[in-house]
Amino acid sequence: MTDEIYIRLDNYNDYFCPGDTIRGRVECNFSTEKEIRVIQVKFKGVCCTSWIETEKYYDDFFKEERTKEITYSGEEIYFYERYNLSGPGQLRVAPGQYYYPFRYTLPRELPTSYEGNFTTAKASITYIVKAKINCPGTGDTKAVREIVVMSPLNLNLMPEIKKPIEISIDKEVCSCWCNGNNSVSFTFTLPSTGYIVGQDVRIGAYVQNMTNINVDGIRFKISQITERNKEIIVDCTERGVGAHGEKSWTSILPLPANNPCHNLVSCSLINVTYRLKAELFLPCPHTNLVSSLPLIIGHVPFTDFDRNNFLLGPLNGRDLNRMPNFNTNLDSRVYSFPDMQLEEQAPPTYEEAKSLFRQS
């Protein structure tokens, strides 16, 4: 029978938050009498990245230019602490089971645990508790326990993203069936550029088509972007607008409640961003109207915020009193939402919305 070592955590409930205290014990099972040099526990938080890039070089033997792959790596350590649980000097213990308690308080600023595997790159943020027994003349007996750190992003700490935004795009379109150029204009507004996981992103939109061609359709999409990867997390497509027509409406993009939306503000090696792209499709040979803007997706919502302001179009019968589909599986101490009861009211018209923007 061999010696065994286990890490038992007393207060681990799926994840820890920055500033939490990890409490637990190292459990040791000895099959024979042992002389122990040290029983140690280690706490470590680290970000590791690696990626492959191609580089051209001249091969003197073959007398030609070739390409080779070079692997790069990076590391960022957030904390690294070791503690001796057995005290000074060596111990002699009889066969049996022994417990050595420990506690460690996490730093208050940590990025969320992360794992990303892409075609030419890998990245991870991991947090581990590691224990070992060192006995003279024998190898170390070790145990490792990985924990998940969830770092909530509070939108209230970024007041600039609470402001409404309006984007307008215009295009002169030349048609063979008219004597001059006519324009198509596309305007869309958002009540803010900050949202939380599970919330609906409401986009007020207005298209004025003064040309002889039809607008084929309008598409909104939100993408999650890293250095080596781009993924659409939600999108919607609206019907087009006929020649010499206009249309106003509200598009709704529900952010997935199961998207982790990692808070990596404290990490300098991994950057995850979100962008909203709006595209108005025109028939060939005309080019589409395209615009995009960054969004912040967090976990703690704005307080005292009317998310229905600055919408251009009707809400198509949506229930304004319905709370956003927040992730109810997450710890309420991190996701504490204010009472967001909203009165049933019609959104402002396009002219009213324009007036509100001029006042803001």
mmCIF file of C-alpha atoms in Angstrom:
data_model
loop_
_atom_site.group_PDB
_atom_site.id
_atom_site.type_symbol
_atom_site.label_atom_id
_atom_site.label_comp_id
_atom_site.label_asym_id
_atom_site.label_seq_id
_atom_site.Cartn_x
_atom_site.Cartn_y
_atom_site.Cartn_z
ATOM 1 C CA MET A 1 0.000 0.000 0.000
ATOM 2 C CA THR A 2 1.375 3.416 -1.000
ATOM 3 C CA ASP A 3 1.116 6.739 0.771
ATOM 4 C CA GLU A 4 -1.732 8.991 -0.368
ATOM 5 C CA ILE A 5 -2.351 12.728 -0.236
ATOM 6 C CA TYR A 6 -5.570 14.642 -0.956
ATOM 7 C CA ILE A 7 -6.626 18.297 -1.007
ATOM 8 C CA ARG A 8 -10.027 18.892 0.611
ATOM 9 C CA LEU A 9 -11.674 22.311 0.227
ATOM 10 C CA ASP A 10 -14.216 23.345 2.861
ATOM 11 C CA ASN A 11 -15.879 26.286 1.093
ATOM 12 C CA TYR A 12 -15.603 25.550 -2.624
ATOM 13 C CA ASN A 13 -18.904 25.925 -4.492
ATOM 14 C CA ASP A 14 -18.013 25.755 -8.193
ATOM 15 C CA TYR A 15 -15.831 28.871 -8.102
ATOM 16 C CA PHE A 16 -14.142 31.544 -6.010
ATOM 17 C CA CYS A 17 -14.180 35.303 -6.493
ATOM 18 C CA PRO A 18 -11.191 37.647 -6.148
ATOM 19 C CA GLY A 19 -10.693 38.456 -2.465
ATOM 20 C CA ASP A 20 -12.274 35.193 -1.286
ATOM 21 C CA THR A 21 -10.504 33.060 1.303
ATOM 22 C CA ILE A 22 -9.757 29.452 0.353
ATOM 23 C CA ARG A 23 -10.146 27.157 3.363
ATOM 24 C CA GLY A 24 -9.313 23.490 3.384
ATOM 25 C CA ARG A 25 -6.964 20.789 4.562
ATOM 26 C CA VAL A 26 -4.325 18.429 3.249
ATOM 27 C CA GLU A 27 -5.281 14.831 4.029
ATOM 28 C CA CYS A 28 -2.357 12.390 4.346
ATOM 29 C CA ASN A 29 -2.692 8.606 4.543
ATOM 30 C CA PHE A 30 0.499 6.812 5.584
ATOM 31 C CA SER A 31 0.776 3.049 5.248
ATOM 32 C CA THR A 32 3.957 2.779 7.329
ATOM 33 C CA GLU A 33 5.844 4.840 9.850
ATOM 34 C CA LYS A 34 7.288 7.883 8.108
ATOM 35 C CA GLU A 35 9.938 10.482 8.653
ATOM 36 C CA ILE A 36 8.725 13.650 6.973
ATOM 37 C CA ARG A 37 10.906 16.543 5.953
ATOM 38 C CA VAL A 38 8.046 18.891 4.973
ATOM 39 C CA ILE A 39 4.334 18.937 4.150
ATOM 40 C CA GLN A 40 3.818 21.895 1.860
ATOM 41 C CA VAL A 41 0.852 23.593 0.197
ATOM 42 C CA LYS A 42 1.240 25.954 -2.741
ATOM 43 C CA PHE A 43 -1.178 28.466 -4.298
ATOM 44 C CA LYS A 44 -0.582 29.711 -7.830
ATOM 45 C CA GLY A 45 -2.418 31.783 -10.418
ATOM 46 C CA VAL A 46 -0.839 32.008 -13.859
ATOM 47 C CA CYS A 47 -1.614 32.904 -17.471
ATOM 48 C CA CYS A 48 0.174 30.905 -20.183
ATOM 49 C CA THR A 49 0.035 31.645 -23.905
ATOM 50 C CA SER A 50 1.691 30.141 -26.963
ATOM 51 C CA TRP A 51 1.285 30.872 -30.644
ATOM 52 C CA ILE A 52 2.844 30.018 -33.987
ATOM 53 C CA GLU A 53 3.989 32.561 -36.557
ATOM 54 C CA THR A 54 5.600 32.079 -39.949
ATOM 55 C CA GLU A 55 8.833 33.753 -40.948
ATOM 56 C CA LYS A 56 10.605 33.929 -44.296
ATOM 57 C CA TYR A 57 14.322 33.197 -44.579
ATOM 58 C CA TYR A 58 16.876 32.560 -47.281
ATOM 59 C CA ASP A 59 18.202 29.003 -47.503
ATOM 60 C CA ASP A 60 21.871 29.153 -48.537
ATOM 61 C CA PHE A 61 21.967 25.453 -49.448
ATOM 62 C CA PHE A 62 18.965 25.442 -51.797
ATOM 63 C CA LYS A 63 19.547 29.076 -52.844
ATOM 64 C CA GLU A 64 15.926 30.065 -52.363
ATOM 65 C CA GLU A 65 13.594 31.829 -49.977
ATOM 66 C CA ARG A 66 11.689 29.542 -47.628
ATOM 67 C CA THR A 67 9.180 29.792 -44.792
ATOM 68 C CA LYS A 68 9.500 28.360 -41.304
ATOM 69 C CA GLU A 69 7.242 28.253 -38.256
ATOM 70 C CA ILE A 70 8.353 29.814 -34.981
ATOM 71 C CA THR A 71 6.613 29.148 -31.673
ATOM 72 C CA TYR A 72 6.357 31.979 -29.162
ATOM 73 C CA SER A 73 5.152 31.817 -25.569
ATOM 74 C CA GLY A 74 4.262 34.138 -22.726
ATOM 75 C CA GLU A 75 3.612 33.822 -19.008
ATOM 76 C CA GLU A 76 2.072 36.116 -16.419
ATOM 77 C CA ILE A 77 1.967 35.150 -12.732
ATOM 78 C CA TYR A 78 -0.740 36.686 -10.533
ATOM 79 C CA PHE A 79 0.288 35.069 -7.249
ATOM 80 C CA TYR A 80 2.591 32.333 -6.010
ATOM 81 C CA GLU A 81 2.657 31.419 -2.317
ATOM 82 C CA ARG A 82 4.050 28.382 -0.455
ATOM 83 C CA TYR A 83 3.373 27.377 3.152
ATOM 84 C CA ASN A 84 4.932 24.739 5.384
ATOM 85 C CA LEU A 85 2.127 22.900 7.178
ATOM 86 C CA SER A 86 4.323 20.533 9.190
ATOM 87 C CA GLY A 87 6.279 23.173 11.089
ATOM 88 C CA PRO A 88 10.051 23.461 11.600
ATOM 89 C CA GLY A 89 12.272 20.384 11.587
ATOM 90 C CA GLN A 90 11.436 16.833 10.587
ATOM 91 C CA LEU A 91 8.443 14.811 11.757
ATOM 92 C CA ARG A 92 8.110 11.125 12.535
ATOM 93 C CA VAL A 93 4.557 9.842 12.243
ATOM 94 C CA ALA A 94 2.947 6.455 12.808
ATOM 95 C CA PRO A 95 0.808 4.805 10.119
ATOM 96 C CA GLY A 96 -2.630 6.382 9.849
ATOM 97 C CA GLN A 97 -4.562 9.369 8.588
ATOM 98 C CA TYR A 98 -3.564 12.987 9.323
ATOM 99 C CA TYR A 99 -5.086 16.358 8.512
ATOM 100 C CA TYR A 100 -3.251 19.664 8.042
ATOM 101 C CA PRO A 101 -5.548 22.707 7.686
ATOM 102 C CA PHE A 102 -4.738 25.735 5.527
ATOM 103 C CA ARG A 103 -6.267 29.004 4.390
ATOM 104 C CA TYR A 104 -5.319 31.513 1.726
ATOM 105 C CA THR A 105 -6.938 34.812 0.673
ATOM 106 C CA LEU A 106 -6.961 35.481 -3.054
ATOM 107 C CA PRO A 107 -5.828 38.890 -4.360
ATOM 108 C CA ARG A 108 -8.648 41.353 -5.005
ATOM 109 C CA GLU A 109 -7.827 41.854 -8.690
ATOM 110 C CA LEU A 110 -7.692 38.682 -10.770
ATOM 111 C CA PRO A 111 -8.822 37.755 -14.284
ATOM 112 C CA THR A 112 -11.445 35.065 -14.760
ATOM 113 C CA SER A 113 -10.283 31.497 -15.371
ATOM 114 C CA TYR A 114 -9.888 30.986 -19.110
ATOM 115 C CA GLU A 115 -9.133 28.240 -21.634
ATOM 116 C CA GLY A 116 -8.750 28.899 -25.365
ATOM 117 C CA ASN A 117 -7.486 26.510 -28.047
ATOM 118 C CA PHE A 118 -7.248 27.910 -31.561
ATOM 119 C CA THR A 119 -5.635 26.744 -34.791
ATOM 120 C CA THR A 120 -2.273 28.423 -34.218
ATOM 121 C CA ALA A 121 -2.530 29.529 -30.607
ATOM 122 C CA LYS A 122 -3.351 28.396 -27.080
ATOM 123 C CA ALA A 123 -4.110 30.457 -24.000
ATOM 124 C CA SER A 124 -5.128 29.651 -20.443
ATOM 125 C CA ILE A 125 -5.573 31.292 -17.062
ATOM 126 C CA THR A 126 -5.445 28.677 -14.321
ATOM 127 C CA TYR A 127 -5.522 28.698 -10.538
ATOM 128 C CA ILE A 128 -4.246 25.696 -8.604
ATOM 129 C CA VAL A 129 -3.762 24.444 -5.067
ATOM 130 C CA LYS A 130 -0.870 21.987 -4.880
ATOM 131 C CA ALA A 131 0.240 19.886 -1.904
ATOM 132 C CA LYS A 132 3.260 17.652 -1.464
ATOM 133 C CA ILE A 133 4.918 15.430 1.136
ATOM 134 C CA ASN A 134 8.714 15.277 1.075
ATOM 135 C CA CYS A 135 10.373 12.362 2.849
ATOM 136 C CA PRO A 136 14.135 11.786 3.045
ATOM 137 C CA GLY A 137 15.342 9.153 0.587
ATOM 138 C CA THR A 138 12.044 8.902 -1.320
ATOM 139 C CA GLY A 139 10.322 10.919 -4.005
ATOM 140 C CA ASP A 140 7.662 13.537 -3.335
ATOM 141 C CA THR A 141 4.016 12.529 -3.006
ATOM 142 C CA LYS A 142 1.879 15.215 -4.658
ATOM 143 C CA ALA A 143 -1.727 16.273 -5.176
ATOM 144 C CA VAL A 144 -3.095 19.085 -7.361
ATOM 145 C CA ARG A 145 -6.522 20.724 -7.244
ATOM 146 C CA GLU A 146 -7.564 23.283 -9.855
ATOM 147 C CA ILE A 147 -10.087 25.929 -8.859
ATOM 148 C CA VAL A 148 -12.159 28.302 -10.979
ATOM 149 C CA VAL A 149 -12.000 32.037 -10.323
ATOM 150 C CA MET A 150 -14.945 34.117 -11.513
ATOM 151 C CA SER A 151 -14.172 37.839 -11.643
ATOM 152 C CA PRO A 152 -17.407 39.808 -12.165
ATOM 153 C CA LEU A 153 -17.221 42.912 -14.374
ATOM 154 C CA ASN A 154 -19.216 45.783 -12.876
ATOM 155 C CA LEU A 155 -20.626 48.088 -15.557
ATOM 156 C CA ASN A 156 -21.162 50.847 -12.996
ATOM 157 C CA LEU A 157 -17.385 51.313 -12.790
ATOM 158 C CA MET A 158 -17.377 52.449 -16.441
ATOM 159 C CA PRO A 159 -19.814 55.384 -16.598
ATOM 160 C CA GLU A 160 -18.787 56.317 -20.143
ATOM 161 C CA ILE A 161 -20.464 53.206 -21.592
ATOM 162 C CA LYS A 162 -23.813 54.209 -20.075
ATOM 163 C CA LYS A 163 -24.273 56.982 -22.650
ATOM 164 C CA PRO A 164 -26.568 56.386 -25.637
ATOM 165 C CA ILE A 165 -25.037 56.218 -29.084
ATOM 166 C CA GLU A 166 -26.276 56.921 -32.602
ATOM 167 C CA ILE A 167 -24.581 55.994 -35.864
ATOM 168 C CA SER A 168 -25.706 57.179 -39.306
ATOM 169 C CA ILE A 169 -24.443 55.995 -42.684
ATOM 170 C CA ASP A 170 -25.390 57.574 -46.008
ATOM 171 C CA LYS A 171 -24.637 56.480 -49.559
ATOM 172 C CA GLU A 172 -25.251 58.065 -52.941
ATOM 173 C CA VAL A 173 -26.543 55.463 -55.359
ATOM 174 C CA CYS A 174 -26.418 55.975 -59.114
ATOM 175 C CA SER A 175 -29.110 54.203 -61.081
ATOM 176 C CA CYS A 176 -29.455 53.668 -64.828
ATOM 177 C CA TRP A 177 -33.170 54.471 -64.563
ATOM 178 C CA CYS A 178 -32.802 57.968 -63.131
ATOM 179 C CA ASN A 179 -31.142 61.172 -64.232
ATOM 180 C CA GLY A 180 -29.223 61.843 -61.022
ATOM 181 C CA ASN A 181 -27.912 60.282 -57.849
ATOM 182 C CA ASN A 182 -30.220 59.409 -54.965
ATOM 183 C CA SER A 183 -29.254 58.396 -51.451
ATOM 184 C CA VAL A 184 -30.014 55.670 -48.978
ATOM 185 C CA SER A 185 -29.477 56.413 -45.283
ATOM 186 C CA PHE A 186 -29.187 53.956 -42.414
ATOM 187 C CA THR A 187 -29.347 55.042 -38.770
ATOM 188 C CA PHE A 188 -29.234 52.880 -35.674
ATOM 189 C CA THR A 189 -29.129 53.716 -31.964
ATOM 190 C CA LEU A 190 -28.379 51.939 -28.698
ATOM 191 C CA PRO A 191 -29.345 53.063 -25.179
ATOM 192 C CA SER A 192 -25.783 52.238 -24.064
ATOM 193 C CA THR A 193 -22.721 50.252 -25.104
ATOM 194 C CA GLY A 194 -22.607 48.199 -21.889
ATOM 195 C CA TYR A 195 -24.660 45.037 -21.288
ATOM 196 C CA ILE A 196 -24.632 41.968 -19.076
ATOM 197 C CA VAL A 197 -24.747 38.266 -19.812
ATOM 198 C CA GLY A 198 -28.288 37.189 -20.746
ATOM 199 C CA GLN A 199 -29.553 40.707 -21.438
ATOM 200 C CA ASP A 200 -31.365 41.782 -24.610
ATOM 201 C CA VAL A 201 -29.473 44.257 -26.791
ATOM 202 C CA ARG A 202 -32.175 46.496 -28.250
ATOM 203 C CA ILE A 203 -31.205 48.357 -31.405
ATOM 204 C CA GLY A 204 -33.424 51.116 -32.763
ATOM 205 C CA ALA A 205 -33.045 51.306 -36.542
ATOM 206 C CA TYR A 206 -34.270 53.568 -39.352
ATOM 207 C CA VAL A 207 -33.736 53.243 -43.105
ATOM 208 C CA GLN A 208 -34.695 55.894 -45.651
ATOM 209 C CA ASN A 209 -34.350 54.636 -49.214
ATOM 210 C CA MET A 210 -34.733 57.433 -51.777
ATOM 211 C CA THR A 211 -33.305 55.363 -54.643
ATOM 212 C CA ASN A 212 -34.813 53.261 -57.409
ATOM 213 C CA ILE A 213 -33.287 50.046 -56.038
ATOM 214 C CA ASN A 214 -34.433 47.851 -53.181
ATOM 215 C CA VAL A 215 -32.571 47.355 -49.923
ATOM 216 C CA ASP A 216 -32.232 43.572 -49.723
ATOM 217 C CA GLY A 217 -31.979 43.329 -45.942
ATOM 218 C CA ILE A 218 -30.319 44.514 -42.761
ATOM 219 C CA ARG A 219 -28.217 42.395 -40.442
ATOM 220 C CA PHE A 220 -26.934 42.996 -36.904
ATOM 221 C CA LYS A 221 -24.422 40.668 -35.283
ATOM 222 C CA ILE A 222 -22.333 40.652 -32.112
ATOM 223 C CA SER A 223 -18.963 38.910 -32.255
ATOM 224 C CA GLN A 224 -16.495 37.842 -29.603
ATOM 225 C CA ILE A 225 -12.974 38.592 -30.808
ATOM 226 C CA THR A 226 -9.609 37.401 -29.559
ATOM 227 C CA GLU A 227 -6.188 37.834 -31.127
ATOM 228 C CA ARG A 228 -6.529 34.586 -33.097
ATOM 229 C CA ASN A 229 -10.248 33.925 -33.269
ATOM 230 C CA LYS A 230 -13.575 35.565 -34.064
ATOM 231 C CA GLU A 231 -16.912 34.029 -33.132
ATOM 232 C CA ILE A 232 -20.445 35.317 -33.717
ATOM 233 C CA ILE A 233 -22.395 34.929 -30.482
ATOM 234 C CA VAL A 234 -25.743 36.348 -31.669
ATOM 235 C CA ASP A 235 -27.170 37.855 -34.853
ATOM 236 C CA CYS A 236 -30.443 38.783 -36.510
ATOM 237 C CA THR A 237 -31.522 39.704 -40.037
ATOM 238 C CA GLU A 238 -34.364 42.084 -40.863
ATOM 239 C CA ARG A 239 -36.364 42.435 -44.062
ATOM 240 C CA GLY A 240 -35.344 44.966 -46.672
ATOM 241 C CA VAL A 241 -36.883 48.278 -47.714
ATOM 242 C CA GLY A 242 -38.341 48.877 -51.163
ATOM 243 C CA ALA A 243 -37.370 51.667 -53.514
ATOM 244 C CA HIS A 244 -38.478 55.118 -52.334
ATOM 245 C CA GLY A 245 -39.532 53.663 -48.996
ATOM 246 C CA GLU A 246 -38.616 54.048 -45.351
ATOM 247 C CA LYS A 247 -38.845 51.868 -42.292
ATOM 248 C CA SER A 248 -38.190 52.115 -38.549
ATOM 249 C CA TRP A 249 -38.069 49.222 -36.112
ATOM 250 C CA THR A 250 -36.346 47.739 -33.069
ATOM 251 C CA SER A 251 -34.078 44.719 -33.476
ATOM 252 C CA ILE A 252 -33.466 42.561 -30.411
ATOM 253 C CA LEU A 253 -30.313 40.513 -29.942
ATOM 254 C CA PRO A 254 -30.479 38.366 -26.763
ATOM 255 C CA LEU A 255 -26.993 37.788 -25.371
ATOM 256 C CA PRO A 256 -26.576 34.081 -24.523
ATOM 257 C CA ALA A 257 -26.863 33.391 -20.805
ATOM 258 C CA ASN A 258 -24.350 30.550 -21.090
ATOM 259 C CA ASN A 259 -21.612 32.702 -22.616
ATOM 260 C CA PRO A 260 -18.969 33.129 -19.866
ATOM 261 C CA CYS A 261 -17.872 36.609 -21.035
ATOM 262 C CA HIS A 262 -14.536 36.437 -19.259
ATOM 263 C CA ASN A 263 -13.354 39.481 -17.341
ATOM 264 C CA LEU A 264 -9.709 39.738 -18.438
ATOM 265 C CA VAL A 265 -9.070 43.356 -17.460
ATOM 266 C CA SER A 266 -6.294 42.232 -15.100
ATOM 267 C CA CYS A 267 -4.612 40.124 -17.808
ATOM 268 C CA SER A 268 -2.084 41.725 -20.163
ATOM 269 C CA LEU A 269 -1.557 38.662 -22.397
ATOM 270 C CA ILE A 270 -5.121 37.832 -23.493
ATOM 271 C CA ASN A 271 -7.556 40.350 -24.925
ATOM 272 C CA VAL A 272 -11.210 39.455 -25.519
ATOM 273 C CA THR A 273 -13.428 42.142 -27.042
ATOM 274 C CA TYR A 274 -16.986 42.353 -28.368
ATOM 275 C CA ARG A 275 -18.190 44.261 -31.418
ATOM 276 C CA LEU A 276 -21.606 44.996 -32.861
ATOM 277 C CA LYS A 277 -21.641 45.076 -36.651
ATOM 278 C CA ALA A 278 -24.509 46.562 -38.650
ATOM 279 C CA GLU A 279 -24.772 45.903 -42.375
ATOM 280 C CA LEU A 280 -27.325 47.104 -44.912
ATOM 281 C CA PHE A 281 -27.353 44.904 -48.019
ATOM 282 C CA LEU A 282 -27.650 46.467 -51.476
ATOM 283 C CA PRO A 283 -27.958 44.583 -54.766
ATOM 284 C CA CYS A 284 -24.938 44.114 -57.022
ATOM 285 C CA PRO A 285 -22.959 46.099 -58.182
ATOM 286 C CA HIS A 286 -23.501 48.428 -55.206
ATOM 287 C CA THR A 287 -21.453 48.014 -52.041
ATOM 288 C CA ASN A 288 -23.172 47.463 -48.706
ATOM 289 C CA LEU A 289 -23.383 50.028 -45.922
ATOM 290 C CA VAL A 290 -21.372 48.754 -42.961
ATOM 291 C CA SER A 291 -20.560 50.124 -39.527
ATOM 292 C CA SER A 292 -19.402 48.614 -36.235
ATOM 293 C CA LEU A 293 -18.763 49.673 -32.659
ATOM 294 C CA PRO A 294 -17.293 48.064 -29.530
ATOM 295 C CA LEU A 295 -19.524 46.710 -26.762
ATOM 296 C CA ILE A 296 -18.707 45.898 -23.154
ATOM 297 C CA ILE A 297 -20.345 42.731 -21.808
ATOM 298 C CA GLY A 298 -20.148 42.333 -18.051
ATOM 299 C CA HIS A 299 -21.960 40.768 -15.128
ATOM 300 C CA VAL A 300 -23.196 43.520 -12.766
ATOM 301 C CA PRO A 301 -25.821 45.730 -14.490
ATOM 302 C CA PHE A 302 -26.235 49.479 -14.400
ATOM 303 C CA THR A 303 -28.233 50.810 -11.479
ATOM 304 C CA ASP A 304 -31.055 53.314 -12.047
ATOM 305 C CA PHE A 305 -30.993 52.938 -15.823
ATOM 306 C CA ASP A 306 -33.927 53.028 -18.264
ATOM 307 C CA ARG A 307 -32.875 50.644 -21.004
ATOM 308 C CA ASN A 308 -35.839 51.661 -23.239
ATOM 309 C CA ASN A 309 -34.617 55.171 -24.048
ATOM 310 C CA PHE A 310 -33.457 56.122 -27.521
ATOM 311 C CA LEU A 311 -35.156 53.352 -29.453
ATOM 312 C CA LEU A 312 -36.332 54.332 -32.923
ATOM 313 C CA GLY A 313 -38.903 51.688 -33.708
ATOM 314 C CA PRO A 314 -41.785 49.721 -32.179
ATOM 315 C CA LEU A 315 -41.102 46.894 -29.756
ATOM 316 C CA ASN A 316 -43.293 44.452 -31.672
ATOM 317 C CA GLY A 317 -45.310 43.448 -28.619
ATOM 318 C CA ARG A 318 -42.320 42.539 -26.436
ATOM 319 C CA ASP A 319 -43.030 42.448 -22.704
ATOM 320 C CA LEU A 320 -41.102 45.340 -21.167
ATOM 321 C CA ASN A 321 -41.650 44.002 -17.657
ATOM 322 C CA ARG A 322 -39.766 40.804 -18.419
ATOM 323 C CA MET A 323 -36.431 40.719 -16.675
ATOM 324 C CA PRO A 324 -33.411 39.910 -18.844
ATOM 325 C CA ASN A 325 -32.566 36.217 -18.888
ATOM 326 C CA PHE A 326 -29.770 36.392 -16.337
ATOM 327 C CA ASN A 327 -27.813 33.277 -15.463
ATOM 328 C CA THR A 328 -29.597 32.162 -12.334
ATOM 329 C CA ASN A 329 -27.074 29.388 -11.728
ATOM 330 C CA LEU A 330 -24.439 31.889 -10.669
ATOM 331 C CA ASP A 331 -23.751 32.993 -7.133
ATOM 332 C CA SER A 332 -26.133 35.759 -6.014
ATOM 333 C CA ARG A 333 -23.384 37.511 -4.092
ATOM 334 C CA VAL A 334 -21.734 38.240 -7.440
ATOM 335 C CA TYR A 335 -24.854 38.791 -9.519
ATOM 336 C CA SER A 336 -27.134 40.915 -7.370
ATOM 337 C CA PHE A 337 -29.585 42.699 -9.637
ATOM 338 C CA PRO A 338 -31.596 45.747 -8.678
ATOM 339 C CA ASP A 339 -35.354 45.893 -8.996
ATOM 340 C CA MET A 340 -35.783 46.796 -12.655
ATOM 341 C CA GLN A 341 -39.582 47.017 -12.921
ATOM 342 C CA LEU A 342 -40.398 49.089 -16.016
ATOM 343 C CA GLU A 343 -43.602 50.848 -16.945
ATOM 344 C CA GLU A 344 -45.334 49.810 -20.150
ATOM 345 C CA GLN A 345 -44.809 52.668 -22.561
ATOM 346 C CA ALA A 346 -44.311 53.207 -26.271
ATOM 347 C CA PRO A 347 -40.790 54.017 -27.389
ATOM 348 C CA PRO A 348 -40.055 57.511 -28.755
ATOM 349 C CA THR A 349 -40.532 58.227 -32.435
ATOM 350 C CA TYR A 350 -37.541 58.788 -34.688
ATOM 351 C CA GLU A 351 -37.914 62.576 -34.374
ATOM 352 C CA GLU A 352 -38.162 62.328 -30.565
ATOM 353 C CA ALA A 353 -35.102 60.116 -30.423
ATOM 354 C CA LYS A 354 -33.123 62.620 -32.507
ATOM 355 C CA SER A 355 -34.183 65.352 -30.094
ATOM 356 C CA LEU A 356 -33.082 63.279 -27.102
ATOM 357 C CA PHE A 357 -29.658 62.784 -28.631
ATOM 358 C CA ARG A 358 -29.234 66.497 -29.194
ATOM 359 C CA GLN A 359 -30.015 67.084 -25.523
ATOM 360 C CA SER A 360 -27.573 64.438 -24.230
#
